[in-house]
Amino acid sequence: MRIGELARAAGITGRLLRHYEAQGLIQSRRLPNGYRDYAPDTVGKVRWVRELLDCGFSTRQIQGFMHCYAQEQAEAGQCEAGLLQHRAKLQELDALLAVLGERRARLAERMAQLFLPSAF
């Protein structure tokens, strides 16, 4: 699969695919004409990377457990590096949600004081 085909199938740009490849998240082989050729399963890998990025992981973090993708079918739940990273990300997101909840409460209180004063 050439880079344009993969980009269309995965819904991203060729430039982003080259970036993922430079980061070691996906691989290609070179055809005799120098074009990149990707395996059909690369579409799934790219979608997996996009999902993890959307969850807040960095490409460096994903690189640390990308090998888990290859194990996904054969050894689901057996990738310690990935499990630890996911647990840490969940804790990070839980902490962020708590902070955001506090900020929202303060903002709502301030809004009520400034714009909805109680009648005297």
mmCIF file of N, CA and C in Angstrom:
data_model
loop_
_atom_site.group_PDB
_atom_site.id
_atom_site.type_symbol
_atom_site.label_atom_id
_atom_site.label_comp_id
_atom_site.label_asym_id
_atom_site.label_seq_id
_atom_site.Cartn_x
_atom_site.Cartn_y
_atom_site.Cartn_z
ATOM 1 N N MET A 1 0.854 -1.164 0.000
ATOM 2 C CA MET A 1 0.000 0.000 0.000
ATOM 3 C C MET A 1 0.905 1.233 0.000
ATOM 4 N N ARG A 2 0.675 2.140 -0.935
ATOM 5 C CA ARG A 2 1.484 3.345 -1.023
ATOM 6 C C ARG A 2 1.001 4.377 -0.011
ATOM 7 N N ILE A 3 1.795 5.402 0.204
ATOM 8 C CA ILE A 3 1.526 6.370 1.260
ATOM 9 C C ILE A 3 0.198 7.093 1.059
ATOM 10 N N GLY A 4 -0.135 7.446 -0.175
ATOM 11 C CA GLY A 4 -1.407 8.117 -0.432
ATOM 12 C C GLY A 4 -2.600 7.234 -0.117
ATOM 13 N N GLU A 5 -2.492 5.962 -0.447
ATOM 14 C CA GLU A 5 -3.566 5.009 -0.157
ATOM 15 C C GLU A 5 -3.747 4.852 1.348
ATOM 16 N N LEU A 6 -2.628 4.733 2.044
ATOM 17 C CA LEU A 6 -2.689 4.593 3.500
ATOM 18 C C LEU A 6 -3.260 5.851 4.135
ATOM 19 N N ALA A 7 -2.835 7.004 3.657
ATOM 20 C CA ALA A 7 -3.338 8.267 4.199
ATOM 21 C C ALA A 7 -4.859 8.348 4.049
ATOM 22 N N ARG A 8 -5.365 8.008 2.875
ATOM 23 C CA ARG A 8 -6.818 8.033 2.655
ATOM 24 C C ARG A 8 -7.527 7.010 3.544
ATOM 25 N N ALA A 9 -6.984 5.814 3.623
ATOM 26 C CA ALA A 9 -7.616 4.755 4.422
ATOM 27 C C ALA A 9 -7.635 5.096 5.910
ATOM 28 N N ALA A 10 -6.576 5.757 6.384
ATOM 29 C CA ALA A 10 -6.467 6.081 7.809
ATOM 30 C C ALA A 10 -7.051 7.451 8.143
ATOM 31 N N GLY A 11 -7.329 8.253 7.118
ATOM 32 C CA GLY A 11 -7.914 9.572 7.348
ATOM 33 C C GLY A 11 -6.931 10.608 7.855
ATOM 34 N N ILE A 12 -5.658 10.473 7.486
ATOM 35 C CA ILE A 12 -4.649 11.454 7.887
ATOM 36 C C ILE A 12 -3.797 11.811 6.672
ATOM 37 N N THR A 13 -2.835 12.692 6.859
ATOM 38 C CA THR A 13 -1.998 13.136 5.747
ATOM 39 C C THR A 13 -0.759 12.265 5.589
ATOM 40 N N GLY A 14 -0.200 12.304 4.392
ATOM 41 C CA GLY A 14 1.059 11.608 4.148
ATOM 42 C C GLY A 14 2.170 12.163 5.013
ATOM 43 N N ARG A 15 2.135 13.455 5.249
ATOM 44 C CA ARG A 15 3.156 14.084 6.101
ATOM 45 C C ARG A 15 3.122 13.491 7.509
ATOM 46 N N LEU A 16 1.925 13.304 8.033
ATOM 47 C CA LEU A 16 1.791 12.720 9.368
ATOM 48 C C LEU A 16 2.259 11.269 9.379
ATOM 49 N N LEU A 17 1.994 10.543 8.310
ATOM 50 C CA LEU A 17 2.488 9.165 8.214
ATOM 51 C C LEU A 17 4.011 9.128 8.229
ATOM 52 N N ARG A 18 4.637 10.051 7.499
ATOM 53 C CA ARG A 18 6.103 10.100 7.507
ATOM 54 C C ARG A 18 6.625 10.431 8.902
ATOM 55 N N HIS A 19 5.908 11.293 9.625
ATOM 56 C CA HIS A 19 6.290 11.619 11.005
ATOM 57 C C HIS A 19 6.184 10.378 11.895
ATOM 58 N N TYR A 20 5.084 9.648 11.781
ATOM 59 C CA TYR A 20 4.926 8.422 12.570
ATOM 60 C C TYR A 20 6.035 7.428 12.255
ATOM 61 N N GLU A 21 6.400 7.354 10.999
ATOM 62 C CA GLU A 21 7.473 6.442 10.614
ATOM 63 C C GLU A 21 8.801 6.898 11.211
ATOM 64 N N ALA A 22 9.062 8.194 11.175
ATOM 65 C CA ALA A 22 10.300 8.730 11.756
ATOM 66 C C ALA A 22 10.350 8.479 13.262
ATOM 67 N N GLN A 23 9.179 8.454 13.907
ATOM 68 C CA GLN A 23 9.098 8.200 15.347
ATOM 69 C C GLN A 23 9.158 6.711 15.677
ATOM 70 N N GLY A 24 9.171 5.861 14.665
ATOM 71 C CA GLY A 24 9.234 4.419 14.890
ATOM 72 C C GLY A 24 7.898 3.781 15.215
ATOM 73 N N LEU A 25 6.802 4.493 14.945
ATOM 74 C CA LEU A 25 5.478 3.964 15.263
ATOM 75 C C LEU A 25 4.936 3.052 14.169
ATOM 76 N N ILE A 26 5.347 3.292 12.945
ATOM 77 C CA ILE A 26 4.981 2.428 11.822
ATOM 78 C C ILE A 26 6.225 2.211 10.975
ATOM 79 N N GLN A 27 6.179 1.188 10.127
ATOM 80 C CA GLN A 27 7.311 0.882 9.259
ATOM 81 C C GLN A 27 6.810 0.719 7.828
ATOM 82 N N SER A 28 7.731 0.961 6.908
ATOM 83 C CA SER A 28 7.450 0.701 5.498
ATOM 84 C C SER A 28 8.691 0.066 4.896
ATOM 85 N N ARG A 29 8.496 -0.499 3.731
ATOM 86 C CA ARG A 29 9.660 -0.944 2.969
ATOM 87 C C ARG A 29 9.713 -0.057 1.740
ATOM 88 N N ARG A 30 10.879 0.040 1.148
ATOM 89 C CA ARG A 30 11.043 0.873 -0.041
ATOM 90 C C ARG A 30 10.952 0.020 -1.294
ATOM 91 N N LEU A 31 10.166 0.485 -2.232
ATOM 92 C CA LEU A 31 10.066 -0.163 -3.533
ATOM 93 C C LEU A 31 11.282 0.225 -4.369
ATOM 94 N N PRO A 32 11.567 -0.479 -5.453
ATOM 95 C CA PRO A 32 12.722 -0.143 -6.293
ATOM 96 C C PRO A 32 12.725 1.312 -6.777
ATOM 97 N N ASN A 33 11.537 1.901 -6.933
ATOM 98 C CA ASN A 33 11.463 3.295 -7.365
ATOM 99 C C ASN A 33 11.599 4.284 -6.204
ATOM 100 N N GLY A 34 11.819 3.772 -4.987
ATOM 101 C CA GLY A 34 12.009 4.620 -3.813
ATOM 102 C C GLY A 34 10.738 4.942 -3.050
ATOM 103 N N TYR A 35 9.584 4.556 -3.589
ATOM 104 C CA TYR A 35 8.324 4.826 -2.908
ATOM 105 C C TYR A 35 8.196 3.947 -1.670
ATOM 106 N N ARG A 36 7.498 4.485 -0.680
ATOM 107 C CA ARG A 36 7.210 3.695 0.515
ATOM 108 C C ARG A 36 6.085 2.703 0.206
ATOM 109 N N ASP A 37 6.194 1.525 0.808
ATOM 110 C CA ASP A 37 5.157 0.506 0.669
ATOM 111 C C ASP A 37 4.816 0.018 2.070
ATOM 112 N N TYR A 38 3.557 0.159 2.450
ATOM 113 C CA TYR A 38 3.109 -0.211 3.789
ATOM 114 C C TYR A 38 2.291 -1.495 3.737
ATOM 115 N N ALA A 39 2.422 -2.299 4.767
ATOM 116 C CA ALA A 39 1.620 -3.520 4.891
ATOM 117 C C ALA A 39 0.165 -3.130 5.139
ATOM 118 N N PRO A 40 -0.778 -3.956 4.712
ATOM 119 C CA PRO A 40 -2.198 -3.643 4.908
ATOM 120 C C PRO A 40 -2.583 -3.410 6.374
ATOM 121 N N ASP A 41 -1.928 -4.095 7.315
ATOM 122 C CA ASP A 41 -2.287 -3.924 8.725
ATOM 123 C C ASP A 41 -1.825 -2.591 9.299
ATOM 124 N N THR A 42 -1.090 -1.802 8.520
ATOM 125 C CA THR A 42 -0.631 -0.497 8.995
ATOM 126 C C THR A 42 -1.805 0.450 9.217
ATOM 127 N N VAL A 43 -2.889 0.264 8.484
ATOM 128 C CA VAL A 43 -4.078 1.101 8.686
ATOM 129 C C VAL A 43 -4.547 0.968 10.134
ATOM 130 N N GLY A 44 -4.635 -0.257 10.627
ATOM 131 C CA GLY A 44 -5.044 -0.484 12.010
ATOM 132 C C GLY A 44 -4.068 0.106 13.005
ATOM 133 N N LYS A 45 -2.777 -0.011 12.714
ATOM 134 C CA LYS A 45 -1.766 0.562 13.607
ATOM 135 C C LYS A 45 -1.909 2.073 13.685
ATOM 136 N N VAL A 46 -2.113 2.701 12.531
ATOM 137 C CA VAL A 46 -2.255 4.161 12.505
ATOM 138 C C VAL A 46 -3.495 4.584 13.289
ATOM 139 N N ARG A 47 -4.578 3.872 13.117
ATOM 140 C CA ARG A 47 -5.799 4.200 13.868
ATOM 141 C C ARG A 47 -5.585 4.023 15.367
ATOM 142 N N TRP A 48 -4.838 2.997 15.737
ATOM 143 C CA TRP A 48 -4.518 2.754 17.144
ATOM 144 C C TRP A 48 -3.676 3.902 17.690
ATOM 145 N N VAL A 49 -2.680 4.336 16.922
ATOM 146 C CA VAL A 49 -1.836 5.467 17.329
ATOM 147 C C VAL A 49 -2.694 6.714 17.496
ATOM 148 N N ARG A 50 -3.582 6.990 16.554
ATOM 149 C CA ARG A 50 -4.447 8.174 16.637
ATOM 150 C C ARG A 50 -5.312 8.125 17.897
ATOM 151 N N GLU A 51 -5.846 6.956 18.189
ATOM 152 C CA GLU A 51 -6.678 6.797 19.380
ATOM 153 C C GLU A 51 -5.876 7.083 20.646
ATOM 154 N N LEU A 52 -4.657 6.568 20.701
ATOM 155 C CA LEU A 52 -3.813 6.796 21.873
ATOM 156 C C LEU A 52 -3.412 8.262 21.993
ATOM 157 N N LEU A 53 -3.125 8.907 20.879
ATOM 158 C CA LEU A 53 -2.815 10.336 20.899
ATOM 159 C C LEU A 53 -4.017 11.128 21.399
ATOM 160 N N ASP A 54 -5.210 10.754 20.958
ATOM 161 C CA ASP A 54 -6.430 11.420 21.414
ATOM 162 C C ASP A 54 -6.652 11.236 22.914
ATOM 163 N N CYS A 55 -6.141 10.145 23.470
ATOM 164 C CA CYS A 55 -6.257 9.887 24.911
ATOM 165 C C CYS A 55 -5.207 10.647 25.718
ATOM 166 N N GLY A 56 -4.285 11.315 25.026
ATOM 167 C CA GLY A 56 -3.299 12.131 25.720
ATOM 168 C C GLY A 56 -1.899 11.565 25.776
ATOM 169 N N PHE A 57 -1.670 10.417 25.167
ATOM 170 C CA PHE A 57 -0.320 9.866 25.131
ATOM 171 C C PHE A 57 0.516 10.638 24.119
ATOM 172 N N SER A 58 1.803 10.757 24.392
ATOM 173 C CA SER A 58 2.729 11.353 23.431
ATOM 174 C C SER A 58 3.248 10.253 22.506
ATOM 175 N N THR A 59 3.827 10.650 21.379
ATOM 176 C CA THR A 59 4.392 9.643 20.479
ATOM 177 C C THR A 59 5.513 8.882 21.170
ATOM 178 N N ARG A 60 6.251 9.548 22.028
ATOM 179 C CA ARG A 60 7.327 8.875 22.760
ATOM 180 C C ARG A 60 6.760 7.809 23.698
ATOM 181 N N GLN A 61 5.677 8.136 24.384
ATOM 182 C CA GLN A 61 5.052 7.152 25.268
ATOM 183 C C GLN A 61 4.517 5.966 24.467
ATOM 184 N N ILE A 62 3.869 6.255 23.359
ATOM 185 C CA ILE A 62 3.322 5.187 22.516
ATOM 186 C C ILE A 62 4.443 4.290 22.009
ATOM 187 N N GLN A 63 5.543 4.898 21.646
ATOM 188 C CA GLN A 63 6.692 4.134 21.156
ATOM 189 C C GLN A 63 7.139 3.113 22.203
ATOM 190 N N GLY A 64 7.001 3.458 23.475
ATOM 191 C CA GLY A 64 7.418 2.573 24.554
ATOM 192 C C GLY A 64 6.597 1.302 24.672
ATOM 193 N N PHE A 65 5.383 1.311 24.144
ATOM 194 C CA PHE A 65 4.574 0.091 24.204
ATOM 195 C C PHE A 65 3.946 -0.266 22.862
ATOM 196 N N MET A 66 4.521 0.230 21.781
ATOM 197 C CA MET A 66 4.008 -0.093 20.444
ATOM 198 C C MET A 66 4.095 -1.591 20.158
ATOM 199 N N HIS A 67 5.077 -2.243 20.765
ATOM 200 C CA HIS A 67 5.203 -3.690 20.557
ATOM 201 C C HIS A 67 3.968 -4.437 21.064
ATOM 202 N N CYS A 68 3.206 -3.816 21.948
ATOM 203 C CA CYS A 68 1.984 -4.442 22.445
ATOM 204 C C CYS A 68 0.961 -4.607 21.330
ATOM 205 N N TYR A 69 1.020 -3.738 20.340
ATOM 206 C CA TYR A 69 0.074 -3.848 19.228
ATOM 207 C C TYR A 69 0.234 -5.198 18.535
ATOM 208 N N ALA A 70 1.471 -5.620 18.343
ATOM 209 C CA ALA A 70 1.737 -6.902 17.685
ATOM 210 C C ALA A 70 1.235 -8.068 18.535
ATOM 211 N N GLN A 71 1.196 -7.869 19.846
ATOM 212 C CA GLN A 71 0.752 -8.923 20.755
ATOM 213 C C GLN A 71 -0.753 -8.907 20.968
ATOM 214 N N GLU A 72 -1.428 -7.891 20.452
ATOM 215 C CA GLU A 72 -2.836 -7.663 20.766
ATOM 216 C C GLU A 72 -3.711 -8.895 20.549
ATOM 217 N N GLN A 73 -3.558 -9.554 19.443
ATOM 218 C CA GLN A 73 -4.404 -10.714 19.170
ATOM 219 C C GLN A 73 -3.968 -11.946 19.963
ATOM 220 N N ALA A 74 -2.672 -12.214 19.969
ATOM 221 C CA ALA A 74 -2.171 -13.453 20.566
ATOM 222 C C ALA A 74 -2.144 -13.416 22.088
ATOM 223 N N GLU A 75 -1.812 -12.271 22.649
ATOM 224 C CA GLU A 75 -1.602 -12.219 24.096
ATOM 225 C C GLU A 75 -2.323 -11.034 24.723
ATOM 226 N N ALA A 76 -3.583 -10.862 24.426
ATOM 227 C CA ALA A 76 -4.338 -9.736 24.966
ATOM 228 C C ALA A 76 -4.207 -9.695 26.483
ATOM 229 N N GLY A 77 -3.894 -8.525 27.016
ATOM 230 C CA GLY A 77 -3.762 -8.351 28.453
ATOM 231 C C GLY A 77 -2.421 -8.759 29.018
ATOM 232 N N GLN A 78 -1.478 -9.152 28.195
ATOM 233 C CA GLN A 78 -0.195 -9.644 28.683
ATOM 234 C C GLN A 78 0.956 -8.665 28.468
ATOM 235 N N CYS A 79 0.673 -7.448 28.107
ATOM 236 C CA CYS A 79 1.727 -6.481 27.819
ATOM 237 C C CYS A 79 1.900 -5.539 29.013
ATOM 238 N N GLU A 80 2.859 -5.836 29.848
ATOM 239 C CA GLU A 80 3.071 -5.093 31.093
ATOM 240 C C GLU A 80 3.373 -3.617 30.853
ATOM 241 N N ALA A 81 4.233 -3.311 29.880
ATOM 242 C CA ALA A 81 4.599 -1.915 29.615
ATOM 243 C C ALA A 81 3.366 -1.102 29.241
ATOM 244 N N GLY A 82 2.551 -1.644 28.383
ATOM 245 C CA GLY A 82 1.338 -0.944 27.972
ATOM 246 C C GLY A 82 0.358 -0.780 29.117
ATOM 247 N N LEU A 83 0.217 -1.809 29.917
ATOM 248 C CA LEU A 83 -0.699 -1.762 31.050
ATOM 249 C C LEU A 83 -0.288 -0.676 32.040
ATOM 250 N N LEU A 84 0.991 -0.611 32.360
ATOM 251 C CA LEU A 84 1.479 0.404 33.294
ATOM 252 C C LEU A 84 1.268 1.809 32.753
ATOM 253 N N GLN A 85 1.559 2.012 31.470
ATOM 254 C CA GLN A 85 1.365 3.330 30.855
ATOM 255 C C GLN A 85 -0.114 3.722 30.862
ATOM 256 N N HIS A 86 -0.994 2.771 30.571
ATOM 257 C CA HIS A 86 -2.424 3.074 30.555
ATOM 258 C C HIS A 86 -2.935 3.402 31.961
ATOM 259 N N ARG A 87 -2.482 2.671 32.951
ATOM 260 C CA ARG A 87 -2.888 2.970 34.335
ATOM 261 C C ARG A 87 -2.424 4.360 34.746
ATOM 262 N N ALA A 88 -1.186 4.693 34.407
ATOM 263 C CA ALA A 88 -0.652 6.017 34.736
ATOM 264 C C ALA A 88 -1.457 7.109 34.035
ATOM 265 N N LYS A 89 -1.831 6.881 32.785
ATOM 266 C CA LYS A 89 -2.615 7.876 32.042
ATOM 267 C C LYS A 89 -3.998 8.032 32.659
ATOM 268 N N LEU A 90 -4.610 6.936 33.091
ATOM 269 C CA LEU A 90 -5.910 7.028 33.758
ATOM 270 C C LEU A 90 -5.814 7.852 35.034
ATOM 271 N N GLN A 91 -4.762 7.644 35.821
ATOM 272 C CA GLN A 91 -4.572 8.419 37.045
ATOM 273 C C GLN A 91 -4.372 9.898 36.720
ATOM 274 N N GLU A 92 -3.604 10.167 35.679
ATOM 275 C CA GLU A 92 -3.368 11.547 35.254
ATOM 276 C C GLU A 92 -4.682 12.214 34.831
ATOM 277 N N LEU A 93 -5.494 11.501 34.069
ATOM 278 C CA LEU A 93 -6.774 12.054 33.625
ATOM 279 C C LEU A 93 -7.743 12.234 34.791
ATOM 280 N N ASP A 94 -7.739 11.310 35.746
ATOM 281 C CA ASP A 94 -8.585 11.452 36.932
ATOM 282 C C ASP A 94 -8.203 12.699 37.722
ATOM 283 N N ALA A 95 -6.902 12.937 37.881
ATOM 284 C CA ALA A 95 -6.436 14.128 38.592
ATOM 285 C C ALA A 95 -6.847 15.391 37.835
ATOM 286 N N LEU A 96 -6.725 15.364 36.534
ATOM 287 C CA LEU A 96 -7.114 16.508 35.719
ATOM 288 C C LEU A 96 -8.614 16.773 35.825
ATOM 289 N N LEU A 97 -9.407 15.713 35.817
ATOM 290 C CA LEU A 97 -10.854 15.877 35.974
ATOM 291 C C LEU A 97 -11.199 16.513 37.319
ATOM 292 N N ALA A 98 -10.496 16.125 38.371
ATOM 293 C CA ALA A 98 -10.738 16.701 39.693
ATOM 294 C C ALA A 98 -10.424 18.194 39.687
ATOM 295 N N VAL A 99 -9.298 18.567 39.104
ATOM 296 C CA VAL A 99 -8.911 19.979 39.023
ATOM 297 C C VAL A 99 -9.932 20.756 38.200
ATOM 298 N N LEU A 100 -10.321 20.204 37.070
ATOM 299 C CA LEU A 100 -11.297 20.886 36.219
ATOM 300 C C LEU A 100 -12.648 21.023 36.918
ATOM 301 N N GLY A 101 -13.040 20.025 37.690
ATOM 302 C CA GLY A 101 -14.287 20.103 38.446
ATOM 303 C C GLY A 101 -14.250 21.231 39.465
ATOM 304 N N GLU A 102 -13.116 21.385 40.146
ATOM 305 C CA GLU A 102 -12.954 22.473 41.113
ATOM 306 C C GLU A 102 -12.995 23.827 40.415
ATOM 307 N N ARG A 103 -12.324 23.944 39.287
ATOM 308 C CA ARG A 103 -12.323 25.204 38.533
ATOM 309 C C ARG A 103 -13.731 25.552 38.053
ATOM 310 N N ARG A 104 -14.451 24.544 37.594
ATOM 311 C CA ARG A 104 -15.807 24.784 37.124
ATOM 312 C C ARG A 104 -16.691 25.277 38.259
ATOM 313 N N ALA A 105 -16.565 24.665 39.423
ATOM 314 C CA ALA A 105 -17.372 25.068 40.575
ATOM 315 C C ALA A 105 -17.064 26.512 40.967
ATOM 316 N N ARG A 106 -15.774 26.881 40.973
ATOM 317 C CA ARG A 106 -15.393 28.262 41.308
ATOM 318 C C ARG A 106 -15.943 29.245 40.279
ATOM 319 N N LEU A 107 -15.862 28.876 39.016
ATOM 320 C CA LEU A 107 -16.362 29.748 37.959
ATOM 321 C C LEU A 107 -17.874 29.921 38.067
ATOM 322 N N ALA A 108 -18.589 28.847 38.328
ATOM 323 C CA ALA A 108 -20.045 28.931 38.475
ATOM 324 C C ALA A 108 -20.409 29.811 39.665
ATOM 325 N N GLU A 109 -19.663 29.684 40.748
ATOM 326 C CA GLU A 109 -19.906 30.506 41.934
ATOM 327 C C GLU A 109 -19.653 31.976 41.626
ATOM 328 N N ARG A 110 -18.542 32.246 40.951
ATOM 329 C CA ARG A 110 -18.202 33.629 40.589
ATOM 330 C C ARG A 110 -19.264 34.203 39.652
ATOM 331 N N MET A 111 -19.710 33.422 38.704
ATOM 332 C CA MET A 111 -20.727 33.865 37.761
ATOM 333 C C MET A 111 -22.018 34.217 38.499
ATOM 334 N N ALA A 112 -22.402 33.389 39.452
ATOM 335 C CA ALA A 112 -23.613 33.644 40.227
ATOM 336 C C ALA A 112 -23.475 34.930 41.033
ATOM 337 N N GLN A 113 -22.296 35.171 41.599
ATOM 338 C CA GLN A 113 -22.071 36.378 42.392
ATOM 339 C C GLN A 113 -22.106 37.635 41.525
ATOM 340 N N LEU A 114 -21.493 37.565 40.365
ATOM 341 C CA LEU A 114 -21.364 38.746 39.515
ATOM 342 C C LEU A 114 -22.596 39.031 38.664
ATOM 343 N N PHE A 115 -23.197 38.013 38.142
ATOM 344 C CA PHE A 115 -24.246 38.227 37.153
ATOM 345 C C PHE A 115 -25.644 37.845 37.619
ATOM 346 N N LEU A 116 -25.738 37.115 38.701
ATOM 347 C CA LEU A 116 -27.041 36.697 39.208
ATOM 348 C C LEU A 116 -27.150 36.992 40.703
ATOM 349 N N PRO A 117 -26.955 38.263 41.079
ATOM 350 C CA PRO A 117 -26.973 38.567 42.522
ATOM 351 C C PRO A 117 -28.357 38.290 43.113
ATOM 352 N N SER A 118 -28.340 37.783 44.301
ATOM 353 C CA SER A 118 -29.617 37.484 44.963
ATOM 354 C C SER A 118 -30.302 38.791 45.358
ATOM 355 N N ALA A 119 -31.608 38.773 45.349
ATOM 356 C CA ALA A 119 -32.380 39.978 45.690
ATOM 357 C C ALA A 119 -32.244 40.262 47.177
ATOM 358 N N PHE A 120 -32.191 41.552 47.523
ATOM 359 C CA PHE A 120 -32.066 41.949 48.938
ATOM 360 C C PHE A 120 -33.403 42.111 49.551
#
